[in-house]
Amino acid sequence: MFAVKSGALVSGGYILVVDDEPAICDMIQTCLELAGFKVRLSANGALAHQMIINDRPDLVILDWMMPMMSGLELTRRLKREDATADLPVIMLTARTEEDDRINGLESGADDYISKPFSPRELVARVRAVLRRTNALVDDVPLTVGQLSLDRSAQTAAIAGQAISLGPLEYRLLEFFVLHQNRVFSRGQLLDRVWGGNVYVDERTVDVHIRRLRKALAPEQQDEMIQTVRGAGYRFSPVDSSAKES
Amino acid sequence: MFAVKSGALVSGGYILVVDDEPAICDMIQTCLELAGFKVRLSANGALAHQMIINDRPDLVILDWMMPMMSGLELTRRLKREDATADLPVIMLTARTEEDDRINGLESGADDYISKPFSPRELVARVRAVLRRTNALVDDVPLTVGQLSLDRSAQTAAIAGQAISLGPLEYRLLEFFVLHQNRVFSRGQLLDRVWGGNVYVDERTVDVHIRRLRKALAPEQQDEMIQTVRGAGYRFSPVDSSAKES
DNA sequence: GCTAATTGTGACACTTTTGTGAAGTTGATG
DNA sequence: CATCAACTTCACAAAAGTGTCACAATTAGC
């Protein structure tokens, strides 16, 4: 379970904000702290570099335009040095300029926000990136309850017992595990699991859901995958639904 | 990809354009409809205010300079009134004046466009904001007192205990939570929750209200949903004191 | 208090959505 | 070319959600 919903960071680490404009820094710090994150500031690129190497913050928010060392330069250096390979970075770009955006993303930033931005947007982006990367960090043991996935091997196991899944079933399961407690329509699943422009009967999803359920059923409590009538499906392992009639 | 790419709104809602210049309205409407959005216009700030409260459009495009009620004033009022509002707003500013921009953003606008603008820019901005806020929906837990809704999971819980609701019950509850302390006639509820042109006995609403109440009853003090005789129903979590004929 | 109107309640039937098994299709592999 | 595995489609069964009704309970007006 990721503590992301409440805003707290899993590792108890902090978010590093690298920007030389005090006003922006202030605003970001306030927003993020209100949202429950720990924040540290740095106005100096080189210094930030040190902090990153030493502390390994959970996330870096980086201004693209800075006097000493540009944000772009910094991300490039970080990605190159590789020690911080999977450090999530959000870039602050000056304005909605295509060029900046592209550069930022190419140099390894995970997301970008163009100034000016709303506090809500900031927090949303931060959460989104953390959610993504938290899920990705532990590339090997992706586990929830009795269920564990091995992403590199594309296999799943329940209580240590490997279960056999077709490729599609596996991807479906992985997608669900990465997006727990959310309802996805059949269309969305076709988009994101099947992979885009497919002309496939939406009912096909049902069939694969069924297979997945069948594979998951023997051990764990049944209702890992719940049907949301008229809407789609939802994966939530700790199901604690109150029954009444 | 999601339906956003094609321009369609997830919720089937529409974009509200508030501007008093017919030429601008026309241009915006044309552009957006070409891009596949549903659009509605309003030249009057106060009227727009009503539409927003009642319909909850997916996005509001707001002229900052308007005779009756300035765009700025309107956004301020909106943000202040409805604590649960998370309505994306794009401001149209007269020209690129720093002041306007800052005011717009401080008052909660998510983006601004300065006139004159190109159709392409307009559509791009609209898409950007919608994409952002679509992601936002999941992160904002909709909660009131002991009750909390998770819109992305389409679930409700009281004091952490999940309660089971049918699709219609859930939608009804969500609608009520989004529009607290307002009385809705059965007809209005049929329009908004059932989704428009349905030929259904109005008494049906009663039945579903009852089911909802039943699901909500066990824990929280009863009268979350109050009956307003001769008028309809009202959701108001805390108080239940003031009675009026 | 009485009557008329309005709302609450439970049961039941109807409709839509989903589950299920098997047959058909596709594409890769030897 | 045959075979196999994975995926899709289809038809039918099952389930869940929803609408309607008859009747009980409540409220308002007189």
Coordinates of C-alpha atoms (C1' of nucleotides) in Angstrom, one line a residue:
Chain A
M1 CA 0.0 0.0 0.0
F2 CA 1.3 3.4 -0.9
A3 CA 0.9 6.2 1.5
V4 CA 0.5 8.5 -1.4
K5 CA -3.2 9.2 -0.9
S6 CA -2.5 11.0 2.4
G7 CA 0.4 12.8 0.8
A8 CA 3.1 11.3 3.0
L9 CA 6.1 9.9 1.3
V10 CA 6.8 6.2 1.7
S11 CA 10.4 6.6 2.6
G12 CA 10.0 9.5 4.9
G13 CA 12.2 11.4 2.6
Y14 CA 11.5 14.8 1.2
I15 CA 10.9 16.8 -1.9
L16 CA 13.7 19.0 -3.1
V17 CA 12.8 22.2 -4.7
V18 CA 15.5 23.9 -6.8
D19 CA 14.6 27.4 -7.8
D20 CA 16.1 30.8 -7.5
E21 CA 12.9 32.8 -7.2
P22 CA 11.9 33.2 -3.6
A23 CA 8.3 33.8 -4.5
I24 CA 8.0 30.6 -6.4
C25 CA 9.8 28.6 -3.8
D26 CA 7.6 29.9 -1.1
M27 CA 4.5 29.1 -3.0
I28 CA 5.6 25.6 -3.8
Q29 CA 6.7 24.9 -0.3
T30 CA 3.5 26.1 1.2
C31 CA 1.4 24.0 -1.1
L32 CA 3.3 20.9 -0.7
E33 CA 3.5 21.2 3.0
L34 CA -0.2 21.7 3.2
A35 CA -0.5 18.5 1.2
G36 CA 1.6 16.7 3.8
F37 CA 5.0 16.5 2.1
K38 CA 8.3 17.4 3.6
V39 CA 10.1 20.0 1.5
R40 CA 13.6 21.4 1.3
L41 CA 14.7 24.3 -0.8
S42 CA 17.8 25.1 -2.8
A43 CA 18.5 28.1 -4.9
N44 CA 21.7 26.8 -6.3
G45 CA 22.1 24.2 -8.9
A46 CA 25.5 22.9 -7.8
L47 CA 24.4 22.7 -4.2
A48 CA 21.3 20.9 -5.2
H49 CA 23.4 18.5 -7.0
Q50 CA 25.2 17.7 -3.8
M51 CA 22.0 17.3 -1.9
I52 CA 20.7 14.9 -4.4
I53 CA 23.7 12.8 -4.4
N54 CA 23.9 12.7 -0.6
D55 CA 20.3 12.5 0.4
R56 CA 18.4 11.0 -2.4
P57 CA 15.2 13.0 -2.1
D58 CA 12.1 11.3 -3.3
L59 CA 11.4 13.9 -5.9
V60 CA 13.1 17.0 -7.4
I61 CA 11.2 20.0 -8.7
L62 CA 13.5 21.9 -10.8
D63 CA 13.3 25.3 -12.4
W64 CA 14.5 25.2 -15.9
M65 CA 15.9 28.7 -15.9
M66 CA 18.5 29.3 -13.3
P67 CA 21.6 31.4 -13.3
M68 CA 24.3 29.1 -12.2
M69 CA 23.3 25.8 -13.6
S70 CA 20.2 25.4 -15.7
G71 CA 17.7 22.8 -14.7
L72 CA 18.2 21.1 -18.0
E73 CA 21.9 20.9 -17.3
L74 CA 21.3 19.5 -13.9
T75 CA 19.0 16.8 -15.0
R76 CA 21.3 15.8 -17.7
R77 CA 24.1 15.5 -15.3
L78 CA 22.1 13.5 -12.9
K79 CA 20.9 11.1 -15.4
R80 CA 24.3 10.7 -16.8
E81 CA 25.9 10.0 -13.4
D82 CA 23.4 7.2 -13.0
A83 CA 23.8 7.0 -9.3
T84 CA 20.4 8.6 -9.2
A85 CA 19.1 6.6 -12.0
D86 CA 15.5 6.5 -11.0
L87 CA 15.1 9.9 -9.4
P88 CA 11.8 11.5 -10.4
V89 CA 12.1 15.0 -11.6
I90 CA 9.5 17.6 -12.4
M91 CA 10.6 20.5 -14.5
L92 CA 9.3 24.0 -14.2
T93 CA 9.3 25.6 -17.6
A94 CA 8.9 29.3 -18.1
R95 CA 5.9 29.3 -20.3
T96 CA 4.2 26.8 -22.5
E97 CA 7.0 26.6 -25.0
E98 CA 7.1 23.4 -27.0
D99 CA 10.9 23.4 -27.1
D100 CA 11.4 23.5 -23.4
R101 CA 8.9 20.8 -22.9
I102 CA 10.6 18.5 -25.3
N103 CA 14.0 19.1 -24.0
G104 CA 12.9 18.6 -20.5
L105 CA 11.3 15.3 -21.3
E106 CA 14.2 14.1 -23.4
S107 CA 16.7 14.9 -20.7
G108 CA 14.8 12.6 -18.4
A109 CA 12.4 14.7 -16.5
D110 CA 9.3 12.7 -15.6
D111 CA 6.9 15.6 -15.9
Y112 CA 6.9 19.3 -16.5
I113 CA 4.8 22.1 -15.3
S114 CA 4.6 25.4 -17.1
K115 CA 4.5 28.6 -15.2
P116 CA 2.2 30.0 -14.2
F117 CA 0.5 27.1 -12.6
S118 CA -2.2 26.6 -10.0
P119 CA -1.4 25.1 -6.6
R120 CA -3.8 22.3 -7.3
E121 CA -2.0 21.4 -10.4
L122 CA 1.3 21.3 -8.6
V123 CA 0.1 19.0 -6.0
A124 CA -1.7 16.8 -8.5
R125 CA 1.5 16.5 -10.6
V126 CA 3.6 15.7 -7.6
R127 CA 1.2 13.0 -6.5
A128 CA 1.0 11.6 -9.9
V129 CA 4.7 11.3 -10.4
L130 CA 5.2 9.8 -7.0
R131 CA 2.6 7.3 -7.6
R132 CA 4.1 6.3 -10.8
T133 CA 7.6 6.1 -9.6
N134 CA 6.8 4.4 -6.3
A135 CA 5.2 1.7 -8.3
L136 CA 8.2 1.5 -10.5
V137 CA 10.9 1.7 -8.0
D138 CA 10.6 -1.8 -6.7
D139 CA 10.8 -3.3 -10.1
V140 CA 11.3 -6.8 -8.8
P141 CA 8.8 -7.5 -6.0
L142 CA 5.5 -6.0 -6.9
T143 CA 3.3 -7.4 -4.3
V144 CA -0.1 -7.0 -2.7
G145 CA -1.3 -9.3 -0.1
Q146 CA -0.6 -12.9 -1.0
L147 CA -0.1 -11.9 -4.6
S148 CA 3.2 -11.0 -6.0
L149 CA 4.3 -10.1 -9.5
D150 CA 7.6 -10.4 -11.1
R151 CA 7.7 -7.8 -13.8
S152 CA 10.9 -8.8 -15.4
A153 CA 9.8 -12.4 -15.7
Q154 CA 6.2 -11.5 -16.4
T155 CA 5.0 -14.0 -13.9
A156 CA 2.7 -14.0 -11.0
A157 CA 2.5 -16.0 -7.8
I158 CA 0.0 -16.4 -5.0
A159 CA 1.6 -17.3 -1.7
G160 CA 4.7 -18.4 -3.5
Q161 CA 2.8 -20.7 -5.8
A162 CA 3.3 -19.5 -9.4
I163 CA 0.1 -19.2 -11.4
S164 CA 0.0 -19.5 -15.1
L165 CA -1.2 -16.5 -17.1
G166 CA -1.3 -15.7 -20.7
P167 CA 0.5 -12.5 -21.8
L168 CA -2.6 -10.5 -21.8
E169 CA -3.8 -11.8 -18.5
Y170 CA -0.5 -10.9 -17.0
R171 CA -0.6 -7.4 -18.4
L172 CA -4.1 -7.0 -17.2
L173 CA -3.2 -8.1 -13.7
E174 CA -0.2 -5.9 -13.7
F175 CA -2.2 -2.9 -14.7
F176 CA -4.7 -3.6 -12.0
V177 CA -2.1 -3.9 -9.4
L178 CA -0.5 -0.7 -10.5
H179 CA -3.9 1.0 -10.4
Q180 CA -5.7 -0.4 -7.4
N181 CA -9.0 0.8 -6.2
R182 CA -10.0 2.5 -9.4
V183 CA -12.8 1.7 -11.7
F184 CA -11.8 1.2 -15.4
S185 CA -14.3 1.0 -18.2
R186 CA -13.8 -1.7 -20.7
G187 CA -12.8 0.9 -23.2
Q188 CA -10.2 2.2 -20.9
L189 CA -8.8 -1.2 -20.4
L190 CA -8.7 -1.8 -24.1
D191 CA -6.8 1.4 -24.4
R192 CA -4.3 0.8 -21.8
V193 CA -3.8 -2.9 -21.5
W194 CA -4.5 -4.0 -25.1
G195 CA -2.5 -1.0 -26.2
G196 CA -4.5 1.5 -28.2
N197 CA -6.2 1.6 -31.5
V198 CA -7.8 -1.8 -31.5
Y199 CA -11.1 -2.7 -33.0
V200 CA -12.1 -5.2 -30.5
D201 CA -15.4 -6.0 -29.0
E202 CA -15.5 -4.6 -25.5
R203 CA -17.0 -7.8 -24.3
T204 CA -13.7 -9.4 -24.9
V205 CA -12.5 -7.7 -21.8
D206 CA -15.1 -9.7 -19.8
V207 CA -13.7 -12.9 -21.0
H208 CA -10.2 -12.1 -20.0
I209 CA -11.4 -10.8 -16.7
R210 CA -13.0 -14.1 -16.2
R211 CA -9.8 -16.0 -16.9
L212 CA -7.8 -13.8 -14.6
R213 CA -10.3 -14.3 -11.9
K214 CA -10.2 -18.0 -12.5
A215 CA -6.4 -18.0 -12.2
L216 CA -6.6 -15.9 -9.0
A217 CA -9.5 -17.6 -7.4
P218 CA -8.2 -20.9 -6.0
E219 CA -6.2 -19.3 -3.2
Q220 CA -6.9 -15.7 -2.3
Q221 CA -10.3 -14.5 -1.3
D222 CA -12.3 -14.2 -4.4
E223 CA -13.3 -10.7 -5.0
M224 CA -9.9 -9.2 -5.9
I225 CA -11.5 -8.0 -9.1
Q226 CA -14.8 -6.4 -8.5
T227 CA -17.5 -5.7 -11.1
V228 CA -18.9 -2.3 -11.1
R229 CA -22.1 -2.6 -13.0
G230 CA -22.5 -0.2 -15.8
A231 CA -19.0 1.1 -15.3
G232 CA -16.3 -1.5 -15.6
Y233 CA -14.0 -3.3 -13.2
R234 CA -12.0 -2.5 -10.2
F235 CA -9.1 -4.2 -8.5
S236 CA -9.0 -3.9 -4.7
P237 CA -7.4 -6.7 -2.8
V238 CA -8.4 -5.8 0.8
D239 CA -12.1 -5.7 -0.1
S240 CA -14.1 -4.9 2.9
S241 CA -17.5 -4.2 1.4
A242 CA -20.4 -4.1 3.7
K243 CA -23.1 -6.4 2.7
E244 CA -26.7 -5.4 3.2
S245 CA -29.9 -5.8 1.4
Chain B
M1 CA -5.6 6.9 -25.5
F2 CA -8.5 8.3 -23.6
A3 CA -11.4 10.0 -25.1
V4 CA -9.8 13.3 -24.4
K5 CA -7.7 13.0 -27.5
S6 CA -10.8 13.1 -29.7
G7 CA -12.1 16.0 -27.8
A8 CA -15.0 14.3 -26.1
L9 CA -15.4 15.0 -22.4
V10 CA -15.4 12.1 -20.1
S11 CA -18.4 12.9 -18.2
G12 CA -20.5 13.8 -21.2
G13 CA -20.7 17.3 -19.9
Y14 CA -20.0 20.6 -21.7
I15 CA -17.8 23.6 -21.7
L16 CA -19.3 26.8 -20.5
V17 CA -18.2 30.0 -22.3
V18 CA -18.9 33.2 -20.4
D19 CA -18.4 36.2 -22.5
D20 CA -20.4 39.2 -23.6
E21 CA -18.9 39.8 -27.0
P22 CA -20.9 37.8 -29.6
A23 CA -18.0 37.7 -32.0
I24 CA -15.7 36.1 -29.5
C25 CA -18.4 33.7 -28.3
D26 CA -18.9 32.6 -31.9
M27 CA -15.3 32.0 -32.6
I28 CA -14.8 30.0 -29.4
Q29 CA -17.9 28.0 -30.0
T30 CA -17.0 27.2 -33.5
C31 CA -13.5 26.1 -32.6
L32 CA -14.4 24.0 -29.7
E33 CA -17.3 22.3 -31.5
L34 CA -15.0 21.5 -34.4
A35 CA -12.7 19.9 -31.9
G36 CA -15.5 17.8 -30.7
F37 CA -16.6 19.5 -27.5
K38 CA -20.0 20.4 -26.4
V39 CA -20.3 24.1 -25.8
R40 CA -22.8 26.3 -24.1
L41 CA -22.7 30.1 -23.9
S42 CA -23.7 32.7 -21.4
A43 CA -23.2 36.4 -21.7
N44 CA -24.2 37.1 -18.2
G45 CA -22.1 36.5 -15.2
A46 CA -24.9 35.9 -12.7
L47 CA -26.6 33.6 -15.1
A48 CA -23.4 31.7 -15.7
H49 CA -23.1 31.4 -12.0
Q50 CA -26.5 29.6 -11.9
M51 CA -25.5 27.3 -14.7
I52 CA -22.3 26.4 -13.0
I53 CA -24.0 25.6 -9.7
N54 CA -26.7 23.5 -11.3
D55 CA -24.9 21.8 -14.1
R56 CA -21.3 21.6 -13.1
P57 CA -19.8 22.0 -16.6
D58 CA -16.5 20.4 -17.1
L59 CA -14.7 23.6 -17.9
V60 CA -15.5 27.3 -17.8
I61 CA -13.9 29.8 -20.2
L62 CA -14.4 33.2 -18.7
D63 CA -13.9 36.6 -20.0
W64 CA -12.2 38.7 -17.4
M65 CA -13.8 41.9 -18.5
M66 CA -17.6 41.8 -18.3
P67 CA -20.1 44.5 -17.6
M68 CA -22.3 42.9 -14.9
M69 CA -19.9 40.7 -13.1
S70 CA -16.3 40.5 -13.9
G71 CA -14.7 37.1 -14.6
L72 CA -12.5 37.6 -11.7
E73 CA -15.4 38.3 -9.4
L74 CA -17.1 35.2 -10.6
T75 CA -14.2 32.9 -10.1
R76 CA -13.7 34.3 -6.6
R77 CA -17.4 33.7 -5.8
L78 CA -17.3 30.2 -7.1
K79 CA -14.2 29.2 -5.2
R80 CA -15.5 30.7 -2.1
E81 CA -19.0 29.4 -2.2
D82 CA -18.6 25.8 -3.0
A83 CA -15.9 24.3 -0.9
T84 CA -16.1 21.1 -2.9
A85 CA -15.8 22.8 -6.2
D86 CA -12.9 21.7 -8.3
L87 CA -14.0 23.4 -11.4
P88 CA -11.4 24.2 -14.0
V89 CA -11.4 27.7 -15.3
I90 CA -9.6 29.3 -18.2
M91 CA -9.5 33.1 -18.1
L92 CA -9.6 35.3 -21.1
T93 CA -7.5 38.4 -20.3
A94 CA -7.6 41.5 -22.4
R95 CA -3.9 41.5 -23.1
T96 CA -0.9 40.1 -21.6
E97 CA -0.9 42.1 -18.4
E98 CA 1.0 40.6 -15.6
D99 CA -1.6 41.9 -13.1
D100 CA -4.5 40.2 -14.8
R101 CA -2.6 37.0 -15.0
I102 CA -1.6 36.9 -11.4
N103 CA -5.1 37.9 -10.2
G104 CA -6.6 35.2 -12.4
L105 CA -4.4 32.6 -11.1
E106 CA -4.7 33.6 -7.5
S107 CA -8.4 33.5 -7.7
G108 CA -8.1 29.9 -8.8
A109 CA -8.1 30.0 -12.6
D110 CA -6.2 27.1 -14.0
D111 CA -5.0 28.9 -17.1
Y112 CA -5.4 32.1 -18.9
I113 CA -5.4 33.0 -22.6
S114 CA -4.8 36.6 -23.6
K115 CA -6.7 38.1 -26.5
P116 CA -6.2 38.0 -29.3
F117 CA -5.6 34.3 -29.5
S118 CA -5.4 31.7 -32.3
P119 CA -8.0 28.9 -32.5
R120 CA -5.2 26.4 -32.2
E121 CA -4.0 27.9 -29.0
L122 CA -7.5 27.9 -27.6
V123 CA -8.1 24.2 -28.3
A124 CA -4.6 23.3 -27.0
R125 CA -5.2 25.1 -23.8
V126 CA -8.6 23.5 -23.3
R127 CA -7.2 20.1 -23.9
A128 CA -4.3 20.7 -21.6
V129 CA -6.5 21.9 -18.8
L130 CA -8.9 19.0 -19.2
R131 CA -6.2 16.5 -19.3
R132 CA -4.8 17.9 -16.1
T133 CA -8.0 18.1 -14.2
N134 CA -9.1 14.7 -15.3
A135 CA -6.1 13.4 -13.6
L136 CA -7.0 15.6 -10.7
V137 CA -10.4 14.0 -10.1
D138 CA -8.9 11.0 -8.4
D139 CA -6.8 12.9 -6.0
V140 CA -9.5 14.9 -4.4
P141 CA -11.3 12.8 -1.9
L142 CA -14.9 14.0 -1.6
T143 CA -15.7 14.0 2.0
V144 CA -18.2 15.4 4.4
G145 CA -18.3 14.6 8.0
Q146 CA -17.9 10.9 8.5
L147 CA -18.9 10.2 4.9
S148 CA -16.3 10.0 2.2
L149 CA -16.6 9.3 -1.5
D150 CA -13.8 8.0 -3.7
R151 CA -14.8 9.1 -7.2
S152 CA -12.2 7.1 -9.0
A153 CA -13.2 3.9 -7.2
Q154 CA -16.9 4.8 -7.2
T155 CA -17.1 3.8 -3.6
A156 CA -18.4 5.4 -0.5
A157 CA -17.4 4.9 3.1
I158 CA -18.7 6.0 6.5
A159 CA -16.1 6.3 9.1
G160 CA -13.8 4.2 7.0
Q161 CA -16.3 1.4 6.6
A162 CA -17.2 0.9 3.0
I163 CA -20.8 0.8 2.2
S164 CA -22.2 -0.9 -0.8
L165 CA -24.3 1.1 -3.2
G166 CA -25.7 0.4 -6.6
P167 CA -24.7 2.6 -9.5
L168 CA -27.7 4.8 -9.2
E169 CA -27.4 5.1 -5.5
Y170 CA -23.8 6.1 -5.8
R171 CA -24.5 8.7 -8.5
L172 CA -27.3 10.1 -6.4
L173 CA -25.1 10.3 -3.4
E174 CA -22.3 11.9 -5.3
F175 CA -24.7 14.4 -6.7
F176 CA -25.9 15.3 -3.3
V177 CA -22.5 15.7 -1.9
L178 CA -21.6 18.0 -4.7
H179 CA -24.6 20.1 -4.1
Q180 CA -25.1 20.2 -0.4
N181 CA -27.8 22.2 1.2
R182 CA -29.9 22.6 -1.9
V183 CA -33.3 21.3 -2.4
F184 CA -33.9 19.4 -5.6
S185 CA -37.2 18.4 -7.0
R186 CA -37.8 14.9 -8.1
G187 CA -37.8 16.2 -11.7
Q188 CA -34.4 17.9 -11.3
L189 CA -32.9 14.7 -9.8
L190 CA -34.3 12.7 -12.7
D191 CA -32.6 15.2 -15.1
R192 CA -29.3 15.3 -13.4
V193 CA -28.8 12.0 -11.9
W194 CA -30.8 9.7 -14.1
G195 CA -29.4 11.6 -17.1
G196 CA -32.1 13.5 -18.9
N197 CA -34.8 12.4 -21.2
V198 CA -36.2 9.5 -19.2
Y199 CA -39.8 8.7 -19.0
V200 CA -39.8 7.6 -15.5
D201 CA -42.3 7.9 -12.7
E202 CA -41.1 10.6 -10.4
R203 CA -42.0 8.5 -7.5
T204 CA -39.1 6.3 -8.5
V205 CA -36.9 8.9 -7.0
D206 CA -38.5 8.2 -3.6
V207 CA -37.6 4.6 -3.8
H208 CA -34.0 5.3 -4.5
I209 CA -33.8 8.0 -1.9
R210 CA -35.0 5.4 0.5
R211 CA -32.4 2.9 -0.6
L212 CA -29.7 5.5 -0.2
R213 CA -30.9 6.4 3.2
K214 CA -30.9 2.8 4.2
A215 CA -27.3 2.4 3.1
L216 CA -26.3 5.5 4.9
A217 CA -28.4 5.0 8.0
P218 CA -26.7 2.5 10.2
E219 CA -23.8 4.7 11.2
Q220 CA -24.2 8.4 10.9
Q221 CA -27.1 10.2 12.5
D222 CA -30.0 9.7 10.3
E223 CA -31.1 12.8 8.5
M224 CA -28.4 13.3 6.0
I225 CA -31.0 13.4 3.3
Q226 CA -34.0 15.5 4.3
T227 CA -37.4 15.5 2.8
V228 CA -38.8 18.8 1.9
R229 CA -42.4 18.3 1.6
G230 CA -43.9 19.4 -1.6
A231 CA -40.6 20.3 -3.0
G232 CA -38.1 17.4 -3.0
Y233 CA -35.0 16.4 -1.2
R234 CA -32.0 18.0 0.3
F235 CA -28.7 16.7 1.5
S236 CA -27.2 18.5 4.4
P237 CA -24.9 16.5 6.6
V238 CA -24.6 18.6 9.8
D239 CA -27.5 20.7 10.7
S240 CA -31.1 19.6 10.8
S241 CA -32.6 22.3 13.0
A242 CA -34.1 25.1 10.8
K243 CA -37.4 24.1 9.5
E244 CA -39.3 26.3 7.1
S245 CA -42.6 25.7 5.4
Chain C
dG1 C1' -59.8 15.0 15.3
dC2 C1' -60.9 14.3 10.4
dT3 C1' -59.7 14.4 5.5
dA4 C1' -56.7 14.9 1.6
dA5 C1' -52.3 15.0 0.0
dT6 C1' -47.7 13.6 0.3
dT7 C1' -44.1 10.4 1.4
dG8 C1' -42.2 5.8 3.2
dT9 C1' -42.0 0.9 2.6
dG10 C1' -41.6 -3.7 0.9
dA11 C1' -42.4 -6.9 -2.8
dC12 C1' -42.3 -8.2 -7.4
dA13 C1' -41.6 -8.1 -12.4
dC14 C1' -39.1 -6.4 -16.1
dT15 C1' -34.8 -4.9 -18.3
dT16 C1' -30.1 -4.5 -18.9
dT17 C1' -25.6 -6.0 -17.9
dT18 C1' -22.4 -9.5 -17.0
dG19 C1' -20.8 -14.5 -16.5
dT20 C1' -19.7 -18.6 -18.9
dG21 C1' -18.4 -22.2 -22.0
dA22 C1' -17.3 -23.4 -26.5
dA23 C1' -16.3 -22.6 -31.2
dG24 C1' -13.8 -19.7 -34.6
dT25 C1' -9.8 -16.9 -35.9
dT26 C1' -5.2 -15.4 -36.1
dG27 C1' -0.4 -15.8 -36.2
dA28 C1' 3.8 -17.8 -35.0
dT29 C1' 6.8 -22.0 -34.9
dG30 C1' 8.9 -26.0 -36.2
Chain D
dC1 C1' 1.9 -27.3 -44.0
dA2 C1' 0.5 -28.8 -39.7
dT3 C1' 0.2 -27.6 -35.0
dC4 C1' -0.2 -25.0 -31.1
dA5 C1' -1.2 -21.3 -28.2
dA6 C1' -3.4 -17.1 -27.5
dC7 C1' -7.0 -14.2 -28.5
dT8 C1' -11.7 -13.0 -30.2
dT9 C1' -16.4 -13.7 -31.0
dC10 C1' -20.8 -15.7 -30.2
dA11 C1' -24.9 -17.6 -27.9
dC12 C1' -27.1 -18.6 -23.9
dA13 C1' -27.5 -18.5 -18.7
dA14 C1' -27.3 -16.0 -14.5
dA15 C1' -27.3 -12.0 -11.9
dA16 C1' -27.9 -7.5 -10.6
dG17 C1' -30.2 -3.1 -11.0
dT18 C1' -34.1 -0.6 -11.7
dG19 C1' -39.1 0.7 -12.2
dT20 C1' -43.7 0.1 -10.7
dC21 C1' -47.2 -1.0 -7.8
dA22 C1' -50.2 -1.5 -3.6
dC23 C1' -50.5 -0.2 0.9
dA24 C1' -48.9 1.9 5.4
dA25 C1' -47.3 6.0 7.6
dT26 C1' -46.9 10.8 8.0
dT27 C1' -48.0 15.6 7.4
dA28 C1' -50.8 19.8 6.4
dG29 C1' -55.2 22.1 6.2
dC30 C1' -59.6 22.6 8.0

